């Protein structure tokens, strides 16, 4: 089947691939999956438990709010394609990350995990005000930030090389589906990578 032939449901092969990439590397997926890995690398299995707590708060609660919104018809999809629908889920995400960060600090979670959640909050602090006026890509921001964090817990060079390819693929997918422009995914990439680097640097990790 060629790119121009239908892959089913009126989609071309490329569009189906783009939709698959969009789902696989959705912000909720990365936000839920990253903390346990960081916690494990920072402090073994106890750190992974801390990471699960962070995942439940930072990713789980917003994901449930979005799922409920989609089921009730208030939201178009769990990717929040309509910019106008993003406000409430993003406010919930900000509140959830603040609560998670507070608990992690007060209860003595591993420093690298605290830095990672701080990076999430920093990214939200920049992207949320922007998205109220312009549809910056959260897919690009979260994937780029995830790569920067992973480069601190895994071998840096291969992680950055593979990560750059993944981020580029995510950006391609968002543009291919016409959910974002090239400028919006570029802005998301720079914002996600920049805030993650700044947060980790501030913690000296």
Short mmCIF file of C-alpha atoms in Angstrom, two decimals:
data_model
loop_
_atom_site.label_atom_id
_atom_site.label_comp_id
_atom_site.label_asym_id
_atom_site.label_seq_id
_atom_site.Cartn_x
_atom_site.Cartn_y
_atom_site.Cartn_z
CA UNK A 1 0.00 0.00 0.00
CA UNK A 2 1.41 3.37 -0.97
CA UNK A 3 1.30 6.57 1.06
CA UNK A 4 -1.58 7.76 -1.09
CA UNK A 5 -3.68 4.64 -0.62
CA UNK A 6 -6.06 4.49 2.24
CA UNK A 7 -4.93 2.70 5.37
CA UNK A 8 -8.51 2.50 6.66
CA UNK A 9 -10.91 5.10 8.00
CA UNK A 10 -9.97 7.55 5.28
CA UNK A 11 -6.34 7.91 6.47
CA UNK A 12 -3.19 7.51 4.42
CA UNK A 13 -0.38 5.34 5.73
CA UNK A 14 1.59 8.42 6.78
CA UNK A 15 -1.37 9.87 8.64
CA UNK A 16 -1.97 6.58 10.44
CA UNK A 17 1.71 6.49 11.44
CA UNK A 18 1.54 10.09 12.63
CA UNK A 19 -1.51 9.31 14.75
CA UNK A 20 0.28 6.29 16.24
CA UNK A 21 3.36 8.39 17.11
CA UNK A 22 1.13 11.07 18.62
CA UNK A 23 -0.50 8.52 20.91
CA UNK A 24 2.68 6.68 21.85
CA UNK A 25 4.52 9.85 22.84
CA UNK A 26 1.56 11.77 24.24
CA UNK A 27 2.45 14.12 27.12
CA UNK A 28 0.40 12.07 29.59
CA UNK A 29 2.30 8.91 28.65
CA UNK A 30 5.71 10.52 29.10
CA UNK A 31 4.80 12.34 32.31
CA UNK A 32 3.54 9.09 33.84
CA UNK A 33 6.42 6.97 32.60
CA UNK A 34 9.39 9.25 33.34
CA UNK A 35 9.34 9.66 37.17
CA UNK A 36 9.59 5.95 38.09
CA UNK A 37 12.57 5.55 35.77
CA UNK A 38 14.29 8.62 37.18
CA UNK A 39 13.56 7.49 40.73
CA UNK A 40 14.89 4.01 39.99
CA UNK A 41 18.12 5.37 38.53
CA UNK A 42 18.53 7.85 41.37
CA UNK A 43 17.78 5.65 44.39
CA UNK A 44 16.95 2.11 43.31
CA UNK A 45 13.56 0.59 44.05
CA UNK A 46 12.73 3.04 46.87
CA UNK A 47 13.28 5.82 44.35
CA UNK A 48 11.01 4.06 41.87
CA UNK A 49 8.24 4.08 44.49
CA UNK A 50 8.75 7.83 44.89
CA UNK A 51 8.52 8.03 41.12
CA UNK A 52 5.19 6.22 41.10
CA UNK A 53 3.83 8.76 43.57
CA UNK A 54 4.99 11.56 41.28
CA UNK A 55 3.46 9.79 38.26
CA UNK A 56 0.08 9.42 39.96
CA UNK A 57 -0.06 13.09 40.85
CA UNK A 58 1.67 14.75 37.89
CA UNK A 59 0.27 12.53 35.15
CA UNK A 60 -2.49 10.36 36.55
CA UNK A 61 -4.79 13.06 37.90
CA UNK A 62 -4.67 15.28 34.78
CA UNK A 63 -5.14 12.19 32.59
CA UNK A 64 -8.28 11.24 34.51
CA UNK A 65 -9.65 14.78 34.19
CA UNK A 66 -9.02 14.73 30.44
CA UNK A 67 -10.55 11.26 30.08
CA UNK A 68 -13.67 12.40 31.91
CA UNK A 69 -13.85 15.49 29.70
CA UNK A 70 -13.60 13.41 26.53
CA UNK A 71 -16.28 10.97 27.71
CA UNK A 72 -18.62 13.80 28.64
CA UNK A 73 -18.06 15.57 25.32
CA UNK A 74 -16.48 18.68 26.86
CA UNK A 75 -13.10 17.90 25.29
CA UNK A 76 -12.41 16.93 21.68
CA UNK A 77 -9.77 14.29 22.49
CA UNK A 78 -7.14 13.43 25.07
CA UNK A 79 -4.66 15.37 22.89
CA UNK A 80 -6.61 18.61 23.48
CA UNK A 81 -6.48 19.61 19.83
CA UNK A 82 -8.80 22.58 20.39
CA UNK A 83 -6.67 25.23 22.10
CA UNK A 84 -9.71 26.78 23.79
CA UNK A 85 -10.41 23.53 25.63
CA UNK A 86 -6.95 23.36 27.23
CA UNK A 87 -7.42 25.83 30.10
CA UNK A 88 -9.11 23.66 32.74
CA UNK A 89 -7.01 20.51 32.17
CA UNK A 90 -3.84 22.58 32.25
CA UNK A 91 -4.82 24.30 35.47
CA UNK A 92 -5.43 20.88 36.98
CA UNK A 93 -2.01 19.77 35.72
CA UNK A 94 -0.31 22.79 37.29
CA UNK A 95 -2.04 22.19 40.64
CA UNK A 96 -1.19 18.48 40.56
CA UNK A 97 2.49 19.13 39.84
CA UNK A 98 2.67 21.74 42.61
CA UNK A 99 1.17 19.25 45.09
CA UNK A 100 3.54 16.51 43.93
CA UNK A 101 6.57 18.77 44.19
CA UNK A 102 5.59 19.94 47.66
CA UNK A 103 5.16 16.38 48.92
CA UNK A 104 8.42 15.19 47.36
CA UNK A 105 10.37 18.03 48.99
CA UNK A 106 8.74 17.71 52.41
CA UNK A 107 9.06 13.92 52.54
CA UNK A 108 12.65 13.78 51.33
CA UNK A 109 12.39 12.25 47.86
CA UNK A 110 15.58 11.79 45.77
CA UNK A 111 17.05 15.09 44.61
CA UNK A 112 17.04 14.10 40.93
CA UNK A 113 13.34 13.23 41.09
CA UNK A 114 12.57 16.56 42.76
CA UNK A 115 14.55 18.28 39.99
CA UNK A 116 12.58 16.36 37.35
CA UNK A 117 9.21 17.41 38.76
CA UNK A 118 10.53 20.96 39.06
CA UNK A 119 11.35 20.78 35.35
CA UNK A 120 7.76 19.77 34.67
CA UNK A 121 6.48 22.74 36.63
CA UNK A 122 8.91 25.09 34.87
CA UNK A 123 7.72 23.85 31.49
CA UNK A 124 4.10 24.43 32.48
CA UNK A 125 4.94 27.89 33.81
CA UNK A 126 6.16 28.85 30.33
CA UNK A 127 3.81 26.91 28.06
CA UNK A 128 0.50 27.51 29.81
CA UNK A 129 0.52 31.32 29.42
CA UNK A 130 1.63 30.90 25.80
CA UNK A 131 -1.10 28.40 24.91
CA UNK A 132 -3.78 30.78 26.14
CA UNK A 133 -2.94 32.93 23.10
CA UNK A 134 -1.02 30.66 20.72
CA UNK A 135 -1.12 26.88 20.26
CA UNK A 136 2.37 25.85 21.34
CA UNK A 137 2.96 22.10 21.08
CA UNK A 138 2.88 20.25 24.39
CA UNK A 139 3.84 17.04 22.60
CA UNK A 140 7.07 18.66 21.44
CA UNK A 141 7.75 20.35 24.78
CA UNK A 142 7.25 17.25 26.91
CA UNK A 143 9.17 14.94 24.57
CA UNK A 144 12.11 17.34 24.38
CA UNK A 145 12.15 17.84 28.14
CA UNK A 146 12.00 14.08 28.67
CA UNK A 147 15.07 13.58 26.48
CA UNK A 148 17.04 16.17 28.46
CA UNK A 149 16.12 14.48 31.75
CA UNK A 150 16.92 11.01 30.44
CA UNK A 151 20.32 12.23 29.27
CA UNK A 152 21.10 12.82 32.97
CA UNK A 153 20.32 9.24 34.03
CA UNK A 154 21.36 7.31 30.91
CA UNK A 155 24.52 7.55 28.74
CA UNK A 156 24.25 11.12 27.47
CA UNK A 157 25.43 10.94 23.86
CA UNK A 158 23.34 7.97 22.62
CA UNK A 159 20.36 9.22 24.62
CA UNK A 160 20.54 12.65 23.01
CA UNK A 161 21.02 11.22 19.51
CA UNK A 162 18.12 8.78 19.77
CA UNK A 163 16.06 11.35 21.67
CA UNK A 164 16.56 13.96 18.97
CA UNK A 165 15.25 11.51 16.38
CA UNK A 166 12.22 10.76 18.55
CA UNK A 167 11.47 14.45 19.12
CA UNK A 168 11.82 15.14 15.39
CA UNK A 169 9.39 12.30 14.66
CA UNK A 170 6.90 13.65 17.21
CA UNK A 171 7.14 17.10 15.65
CA UNK A 172 6.62 15.63 12.18
CA UNK A 173 3.56 13.74 13.41
CA UNK A 174 1.94 16.82 14.94
CA UNK A 175 2.48 18.85 11.77
CA UNK A 176 1.40 15.96 9.52
CA UNK A 177 -1.91 15.74 11.39
CA UNK A 178 -2.27 19.53 11.02
CA UNK A 179 -2.59 19.86 14.79
CA UNK A 180 0.36 22.27 14.84
CA UNK A 181 2.48 24.40 12.56
CA UNK A 182 6.26 23.98 12.25
CA UNK A 183 6.69 27.12 14.36
CA UNK A 184 4.52 25.70 17.15
CA UNK A 185 6.43 22.42 17.39
CA UNK A 186 9.76 24.26 17.20
CA UNK A 187 8.70 26.56 20.03
CA UNK A 188 7.57 23.56 22.07
CA UNK A 189 10.88 21.77 21.53
CA UNK A 190 12.97 24.76 22.58
CA UNK A 191 10.76 25.46 25.60
CA UNK A 192 10.72 21.86 26.83
CA UNK A 193 14.45 21.33 26.42
CA UNK A 194 15.33 24.74 27.81
CA UNK A 195 13.21 24.55 30.94
CA UNK A 196 14.37 21.00 31.69
CA UNK A 197 18.01 21.98 31.34
CA UNK A 198 17.53 25.08 33.49
CA UNK A 199 15.75 23.16 36.26
CA UNK A 200 18.34 20.37 36.38
CA UNK A 201 21.17 22.90 36.33
CA UNK A 202 19.60 24.82 39.21
CA UNK A 203 19.64 21.61 41.27
CA UNK A 204 23.20 20.86 40.24
CA UNK A 205 22.34 17.42 38.86
#
